[in-house]
Amino acid sequence: MNESQVPHGAGDMERIARIMYSMEIDEIDMPHVVVTNISGCALATYSGPYASGLAALAVAEAERRADLAAGGSGDVRFSVAPLYPGLDLQDLQELPAAHAEPESGPDCG
């Protein structure tokens, strides 16, 4: 889906919302990974890649059900994330260094 297929409104915020919506729609068809976290543990594990967000979501749900069936209490969390293509190291070396102001927080986007 491209930006022109999303309903239009007025203003910059509406344009940003349309762009973000289009990105989310496009991400569905990208390869995804399943991310597994345990409450209170800083480490995560990843499985995949799966062909799409829907395939990864099905695996995450199956894992959640299996954990609960095995006596889990719900402290294991399963989520999905798109897997973007890797960047070439040469491309990274050519990028200018990013600068973040000390008071700005991380982009958890």
Short mmCIF file of C-alpha atoms in Angstrom, two decimals:
data_model
loop_
_atom_site.label_atom_id
_atom_site.label_comp_id
_atom_site.label_asym_id
_atom_site.label_seq_id
_atom_site.Cartn_x
_atom_site.Cartn_y
_atom_site.Cartn_z
CA MET A 1 0.00 0.00 0.00
CA ASN A 2 1.34 3.43 -0.80
CA GLU A 3 0.54 6.76 0.80
CA SER A 4 -1.97 7.70 -1.92
CA GLN A 5 -4.19 4.72 -0.97
CA VAL A 6 -4.65 5.95 2.61
CA PRO A 7 -7.62 8.32 3.21
CA HIS A 8 -6.49 11.95 3.20
CA GLY A 9 -7.13 14.70 5.72
CA ALA A 10 -5.66 18.12 6.30
CA GLY A 11 -2.47 19.15 8.04
CA ASP A 12 0.99 17.85 8.84
CA MET A 13 -0.16 15.51 11.61
CA GLU A 14 -2.59 13.84 9.23
CA ARG A 15 0.21 13.40 6.67
CA ILE A 16 2.50 11.87 9.31
CA ALA A 17 -0.29 9.55 10.43
CA ARG A 18 -0.87 8.44 6.80
CA ILE A 19 2.85 7.74 6.30
CA MET A 20 3.10 5.76 9.55
CA TYR A 21 -0.05 3.80 8.68
CA SER A 22 1.40 2.95 5.25
CA MET A 23 4.65 1.78 6.85
CA GLU A 24 2.76 -0.47 9.27
CA ILE A 25 0.76 -2.00 6.41
CA ASP A 26 3.93 -2.62 4.39
CA GLU A 27 5.66 -4.22 7.40
CA ILE A 28 3.01 -6.96 7.64
CA ASP A 29 4.43 -8.68 4.55
CA MET A 30 8.05 -8.41 5.67
CA PRO A 31 9.84 -11.29 7.40
CA HIS A 32 9.30 -11.22 11.18
CA VAL A 33 10.87 -12.76 14.26
CA VAL A 34 9.23 -13.91 17.47
CA VAL A 35 10.75 -12.26 20.54
CA THR A 36 10.52 -14.11 23.85
CA ASN A 37 10.98 -12.29 27.17
CA ILE A 38 10.64 -13.53 30.73
CA SER A 39 9.37 -11.06 33.32
CA GLY A 40 12.26 -9.73 35.40
CA CYS A 41 14.92 -10.93 32.96
CA ALA A 42 16.78 -8.47 30.75
CA LEU A 43 17.62 -11.08 28.11
CA ALA A 44 15.42 -11.98 25.15
CA THR A 45 15.47 -14.81 22.65
CA TYR A 46 14.46 -14.64 19.04
CA SER A 47 13.15 -17.25 16.59
CA GLY A 48 12.60 -16.98 12.89
CA PRO A 49 12.59 -15.38 10.50
CA TYR A 50 9.02 -16.20 9.52
CA ALA A 51 7.64 -15.22 6.12
CA SER A 52 5.28 -12.52 7.41
CA GLY A 53 3.95 -10.81 10.49
CA LEU A 54 0.91 -13.08 10.46
CA ALA A 55 3.06 -16.24 10.36
CA ALA A 56 5.17 -14.97 13.27
CA LEU A 57 2.04 -14.03 15.20
CA ALA A 58 0.69 -17.57 14.76
CA VAL A 59 3.95 -19.01 16.12
CA ALA A 60 3.95 -16.57 19.05
CA GLU A 61 0.39 -17.58 19.95
CA ALA A 62 1.24 -21.29 19.68
CA GLU A 63 4.26 -20.74 21.95
CA ARG A 64 2.13 -18.82 24.47
CA ARG A 65 -0.45 -21.61 24.56
CA ALA A 66 2.24 -24.28 24.91
CA ASP A 67 3.82 -22.38 27.80
CA LEU A 68 0.49 -22.09 29.62
CA ALA A 69 -0.35 -25.75 28.94
CA ALA A 70 3.02 -26.74 30.46
CA GLY A 71 2.09 -24.96 33.68
CA GLY A 72 3.49 -21.52 32.90
CA SER A 73 2.02 -18.61 34.80
CA GLY A 74 2.14 -16.08 31.97
CA ASP A 75 5.50 -14.60 32.95
CA VAL A 76 6.89 -15.55 29.52
CA ARG A 77 5.91 -12.95 26.92
CA PHE A 78 5.91 -13.50 23.17
CA SER A 79 5.85 -10.64 20.69
CA VAL A 80 6.67 -10.19 17.02
CA ALA A 81 8.93 -7.70 15.25
CA PRO A 82 9.68 -7.01 11.59
CA LEU A 83 13.10 -8.09 10.39
CA TYR A 84 14.63 -5.39 8.24
CA PRO A 85 17.44 -6.16 5.81
CA GLY A 86 20.91 -5.73 7.26
CA LEU A 87 23.04 -2.76 6.36
CA ASP A 88 26.36 -3.13 4.65
CA LEU A 89 29.21 -2.25 7.02
CA GLN A 90 30.64 0.06 4.35
CA ASP A 91 27.35 2.00 4.29
CA LEU A 92 27.47 2.41 8.06
CA GLN A 93 31.01 3.77 8.01
CA GLU A 94 29.98 6.46 5.52
CA LEU A 95 27.08 7.75 7.66
CA PRO A 96 27.71 10.86 9.75
CA ALA A 97 27.65 10.28 13.50
CA ALA A 98 24.27 10.90 15.12
CA HIS A 99 24.04 13.36 17.98
CA ALA A 100 21.43 13.11 20.74
CA GLU A 101 20.91 15.79 23.33
CA PRO A 102 21.48 14.49 26.90
CA GLU A 103 17.88 15.21 27.93
CA SER A 104 16.39 13.27 25.01
CA GLY A 105 15.28 9.72 25.78
CA PRO A 106 15.62 6.63 23.62
CA ASP A 107 13.34 6.24 20.60
CA CYS A 108 11.24 3.22 21.51
CA GLY A 109 9.05 3.82 18.57
#
